[in-house]
C-alpha positions as a printed Julia matrix, in Angstrom:
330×3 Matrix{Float64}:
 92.68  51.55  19.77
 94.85  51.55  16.41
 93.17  48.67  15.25
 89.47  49.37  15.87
 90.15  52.42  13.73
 91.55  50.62  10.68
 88.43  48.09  11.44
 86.14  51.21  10.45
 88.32  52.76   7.95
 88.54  49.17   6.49
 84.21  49.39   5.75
 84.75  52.86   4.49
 85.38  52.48   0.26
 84.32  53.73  -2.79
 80.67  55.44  -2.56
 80.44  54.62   1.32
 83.6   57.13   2.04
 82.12  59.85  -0.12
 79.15  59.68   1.35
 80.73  59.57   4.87
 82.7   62.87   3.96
 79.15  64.67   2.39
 77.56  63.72   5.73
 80.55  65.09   7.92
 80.31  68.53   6.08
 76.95  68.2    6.52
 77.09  67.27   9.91
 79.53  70.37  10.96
 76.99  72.93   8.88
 74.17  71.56  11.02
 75.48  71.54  13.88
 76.31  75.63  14.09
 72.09  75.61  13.94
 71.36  72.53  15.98
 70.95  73.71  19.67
 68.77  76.72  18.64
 65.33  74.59  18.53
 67.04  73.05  21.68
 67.08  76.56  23.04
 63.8   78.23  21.7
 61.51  75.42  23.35
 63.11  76.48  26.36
 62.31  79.97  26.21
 58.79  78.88  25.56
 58.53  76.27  28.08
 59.4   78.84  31.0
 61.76  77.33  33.87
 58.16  76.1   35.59
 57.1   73.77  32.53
 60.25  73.0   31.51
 60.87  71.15  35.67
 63.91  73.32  36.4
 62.55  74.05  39.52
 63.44  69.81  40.17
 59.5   69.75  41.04
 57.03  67.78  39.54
 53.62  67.52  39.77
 52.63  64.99  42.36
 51.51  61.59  41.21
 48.42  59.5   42.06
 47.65  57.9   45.16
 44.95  56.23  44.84
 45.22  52.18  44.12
 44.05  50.77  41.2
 40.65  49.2   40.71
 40.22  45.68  41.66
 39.72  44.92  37.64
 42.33  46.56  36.54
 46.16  44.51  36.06
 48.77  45.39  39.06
 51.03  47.45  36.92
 54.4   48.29  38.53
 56.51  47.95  35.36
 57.59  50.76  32.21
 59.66  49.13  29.66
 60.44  52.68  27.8
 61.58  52.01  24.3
 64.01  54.9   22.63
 64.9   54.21  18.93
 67.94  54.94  17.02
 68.62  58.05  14.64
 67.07  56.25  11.57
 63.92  57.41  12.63
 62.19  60.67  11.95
 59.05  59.86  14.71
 58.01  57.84  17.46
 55.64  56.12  15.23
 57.75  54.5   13.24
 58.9   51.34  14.92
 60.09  48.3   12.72
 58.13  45.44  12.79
 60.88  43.99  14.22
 60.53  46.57  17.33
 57.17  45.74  18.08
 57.64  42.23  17.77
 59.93  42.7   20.57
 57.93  45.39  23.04
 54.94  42.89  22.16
 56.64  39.59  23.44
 58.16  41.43  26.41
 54.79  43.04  27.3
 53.25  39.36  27.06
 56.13  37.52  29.08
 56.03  40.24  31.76
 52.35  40.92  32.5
 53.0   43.5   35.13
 54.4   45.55  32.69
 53.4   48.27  30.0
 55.41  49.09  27.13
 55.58  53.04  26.41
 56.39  53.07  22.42
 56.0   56.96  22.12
 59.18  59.01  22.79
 60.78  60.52  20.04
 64.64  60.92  21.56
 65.55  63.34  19.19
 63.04  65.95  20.01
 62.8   68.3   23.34
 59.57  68.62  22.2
 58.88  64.56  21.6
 57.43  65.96  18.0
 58.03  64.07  14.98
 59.81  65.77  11.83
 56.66  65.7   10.11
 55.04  68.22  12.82
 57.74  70.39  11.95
 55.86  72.7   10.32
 58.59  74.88   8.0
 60.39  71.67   7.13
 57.43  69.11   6.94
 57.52  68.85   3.15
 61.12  67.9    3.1
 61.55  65.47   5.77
 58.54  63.61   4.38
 59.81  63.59   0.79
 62.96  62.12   2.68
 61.03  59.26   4.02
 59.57  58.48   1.01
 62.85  58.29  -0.98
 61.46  59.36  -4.17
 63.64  61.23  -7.01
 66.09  62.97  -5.6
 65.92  62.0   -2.23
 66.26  58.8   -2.93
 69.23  58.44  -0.7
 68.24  61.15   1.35
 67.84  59.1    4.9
 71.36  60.16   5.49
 69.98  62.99   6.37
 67.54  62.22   8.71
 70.38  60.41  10.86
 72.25  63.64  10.06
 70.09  65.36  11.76
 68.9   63.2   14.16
 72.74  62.56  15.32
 73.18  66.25  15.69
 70.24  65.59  18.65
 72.18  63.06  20.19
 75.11  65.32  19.73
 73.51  67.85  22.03
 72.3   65.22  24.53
 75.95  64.89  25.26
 76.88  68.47  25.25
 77.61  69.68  28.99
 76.08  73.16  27.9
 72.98  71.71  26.2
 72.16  68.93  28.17
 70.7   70.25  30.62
 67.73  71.91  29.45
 67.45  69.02  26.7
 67.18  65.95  28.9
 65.06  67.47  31.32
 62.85  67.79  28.45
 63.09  64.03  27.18
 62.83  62.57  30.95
 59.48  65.12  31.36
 58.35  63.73  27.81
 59.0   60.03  28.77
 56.78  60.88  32.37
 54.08  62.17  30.33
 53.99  58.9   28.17
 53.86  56.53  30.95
 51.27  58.45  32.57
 49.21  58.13  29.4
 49.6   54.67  29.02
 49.11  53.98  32.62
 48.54  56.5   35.63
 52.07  56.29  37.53
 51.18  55.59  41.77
 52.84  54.9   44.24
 49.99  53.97  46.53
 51.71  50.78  47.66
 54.85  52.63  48.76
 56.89  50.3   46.3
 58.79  52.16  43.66
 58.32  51.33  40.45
 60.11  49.37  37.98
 61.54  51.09  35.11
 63.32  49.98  32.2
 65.01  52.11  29.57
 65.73  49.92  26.63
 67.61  51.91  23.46
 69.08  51.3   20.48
 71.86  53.56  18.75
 71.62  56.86  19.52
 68.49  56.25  21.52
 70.55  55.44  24.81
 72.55  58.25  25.41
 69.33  60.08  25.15
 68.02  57.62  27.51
 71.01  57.97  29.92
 71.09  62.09  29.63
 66.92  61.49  31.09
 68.24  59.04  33.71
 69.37  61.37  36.49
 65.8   63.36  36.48
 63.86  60.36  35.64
 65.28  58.75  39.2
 64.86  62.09  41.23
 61.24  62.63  40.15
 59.89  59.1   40.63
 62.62  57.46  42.79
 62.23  54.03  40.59
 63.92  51.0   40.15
 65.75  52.3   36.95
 67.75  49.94  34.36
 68.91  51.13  31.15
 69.29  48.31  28.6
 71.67  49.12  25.73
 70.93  47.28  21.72
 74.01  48.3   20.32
 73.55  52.04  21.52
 76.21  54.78  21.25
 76.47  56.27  24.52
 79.3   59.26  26.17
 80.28  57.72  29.1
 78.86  60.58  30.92
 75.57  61.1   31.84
 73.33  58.47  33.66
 76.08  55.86  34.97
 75.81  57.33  38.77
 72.32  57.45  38.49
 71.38  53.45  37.29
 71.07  50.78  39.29
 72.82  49.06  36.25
 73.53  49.62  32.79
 73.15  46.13  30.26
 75.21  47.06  26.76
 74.36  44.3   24.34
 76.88  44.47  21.43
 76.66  42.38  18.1
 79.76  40.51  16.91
 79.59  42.54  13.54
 78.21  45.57  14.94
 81.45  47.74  13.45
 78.83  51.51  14.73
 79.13  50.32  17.89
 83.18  50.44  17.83
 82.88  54.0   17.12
 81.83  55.78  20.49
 84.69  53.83  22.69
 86.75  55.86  20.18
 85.2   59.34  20.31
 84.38  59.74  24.18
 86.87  60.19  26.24
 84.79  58.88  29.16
 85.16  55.15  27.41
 89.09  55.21  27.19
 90.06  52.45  29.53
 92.75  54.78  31.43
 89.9   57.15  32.51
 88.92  55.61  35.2
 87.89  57.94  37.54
 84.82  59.06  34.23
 81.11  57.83  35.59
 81.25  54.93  33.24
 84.24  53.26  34.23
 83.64  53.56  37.9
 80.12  52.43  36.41
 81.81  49.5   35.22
 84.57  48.96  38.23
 81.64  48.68  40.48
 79.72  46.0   38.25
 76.72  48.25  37.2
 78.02  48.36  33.86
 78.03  45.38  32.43
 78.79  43.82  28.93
 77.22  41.23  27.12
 77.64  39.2   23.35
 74.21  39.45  22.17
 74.87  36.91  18.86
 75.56  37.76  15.59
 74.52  41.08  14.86
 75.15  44.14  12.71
 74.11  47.0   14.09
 70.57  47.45  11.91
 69.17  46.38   9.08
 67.44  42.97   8.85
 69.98  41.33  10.78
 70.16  43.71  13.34
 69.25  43.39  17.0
 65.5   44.08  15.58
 66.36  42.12  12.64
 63.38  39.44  11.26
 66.25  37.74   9.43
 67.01  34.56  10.32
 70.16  33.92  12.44
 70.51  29.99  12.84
 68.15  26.97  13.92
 64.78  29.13  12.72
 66.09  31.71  15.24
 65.56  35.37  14.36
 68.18  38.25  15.37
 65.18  39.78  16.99
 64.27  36.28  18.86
 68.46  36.65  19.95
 67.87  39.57  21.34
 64.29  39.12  22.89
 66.2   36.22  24.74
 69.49  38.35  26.22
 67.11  40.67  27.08
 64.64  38.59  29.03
 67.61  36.66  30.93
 68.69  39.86  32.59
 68.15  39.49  36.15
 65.92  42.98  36.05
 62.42  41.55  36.18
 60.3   41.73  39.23
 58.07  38.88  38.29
 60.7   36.25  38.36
């Protein structure tokens, strides 16, 4: 434990601690204000809308057309904090949903879900703060290094994803979000009486969101659910009893990644009656060395860098991922 702390105290000098300690004050200011959109959409959405009744509306029946593709697959992608929508996958990401949708023809890719909104609305449909999460996006003047910010706020989301007295109400809303998605992509049916393949793949704060949706996502359309973990940041808490199995893919200089085994209790070795090491006792946990990666950036698990032998980081990862023994068509 001692030494994976001095590992990330080791990568925090100079400007990097400073700006570590502005984004911790930060992060403590917005976090007294955090829950309340949390808790407003929830007022709005009525205990009806919002699926707290555990009932959702019933799905299709009816088989697909004879020229339409058998679909019985959703890879669900769930990005990490960088991002301020759900449109704005690296070219790196869709690269990867692309390939996997290609390899895996019975399979759709739902690219839409925007983890760090109950709402799935991007920053920029915030309406009051619009103009200033857009001007940090751009990164112009003085918000030049303003994307701390963004993560800022978008860890405070993950933040409440975690929280036993917010979770609740906000992964019921992600899971309903993520239904609505794969409906629009494809109609969900279970005409065959087969359930349905469905994979969660995250990155950073993207799979404890994804985890926190698991439990309602598998009572609602009683799937075949995997969660497949990029170098996500996860609790320990939420989702383990729930998945079939849990894949964590970890990068060899992916330092972030240290950082939750730290934090969470649930991750301490000793605690092993928490969900995620009787997850991992029971071998529906499991760990794997995905290559060289950091934990973003170009040579990142999306990364178009390349890692050896005209092998991207992406193409690494693209190749873990597709060795899992989760597909159906294999």
């Amino acid at each position: 434990m001692l030494s994976l702390i001095e590992r990330i105290l080791s990568r925090l000098r100079g400007e990097t601690l400073k700006l570590f300690f502005l984004a911790g004050g930060l992060l403590l200011v917005w976090g007294t204000v955090a829950p309340i959109g949390t808790l407003v959409w929830w007022l709005n959405q009525g205990a009806e809308g919002l699926g707290l009744k555990r009932e959702m509306k019933k799905l299709p029946a009816s088989s697909p057309r004879a020229d339409q593709k058998a679909i019985n697959c959703y890879i669900v992608y769930l990005p990490g904090v960088g991002d301020s929508s759900a449109n704005e996958l690296s070219a790196g990401e869709e690269y990867f949903l692309d390939r996997l949708q290609k390899i895996h023809p019975n399979c759709v890719t739902v690219r839409d879900v925007f983890p760090y909104s109950v709402a799935n609305q991007d920053l920029g449909g915030q309406r009051f703060l619009a103009p200033f999460w857009k001007a940090a996006q751009k990164g112009e003047g003085w918000f030049k290094n303003a994307g701390v910010l963004i993560k800022i706020r978008n860890l405070w989301r993950f933040a409440i994803s975690a929280d036993d007295r917010y979770a609740p109400v906000y992964n019921q809303g992600i899971a309903a979000a993520i239904v609505d998605r794969m409906n629009a992509v494809h109609p969900i049916s279970q005409a065959s009486g087969q359930p349905i393949q469905l994979i969660l793949i995250g990155t950073s704060g993207g799979v404890q969101v994804a985890l926190g949706a698991v439990p309602y996502l598998n009572e609602w359309l009683k799937p075949q659910l995997v969660v497949v973990s990029a170098g996500g940041a996860f609790d320990g808490e939420a989702g383990f009893e729930s998945a079939q199995h849990v894949y964590h893919l970890q990068g060899e200089r992916d330092w972030v990644d240290d950082i939750p085994r730290i934090v969470f209790a649930s991750r301490w070795p000793w605690t092993i009656h928490s969900p995620f090491n009787q997850a991992r006792q029971q071998g529906r946990f499991i760990n794997l060395d995905s290559g060289n990666h950091t934990h973003d950036g170009s040579q990142g698990y999306f990364g178009q860098a390349i890692a050896h032998d005209r092998t991207t980081y992406v193409d690494l990862t693209l190749q873990k991922v597709n060795q899992l023994p989760i597909w159906s068509d294999k």
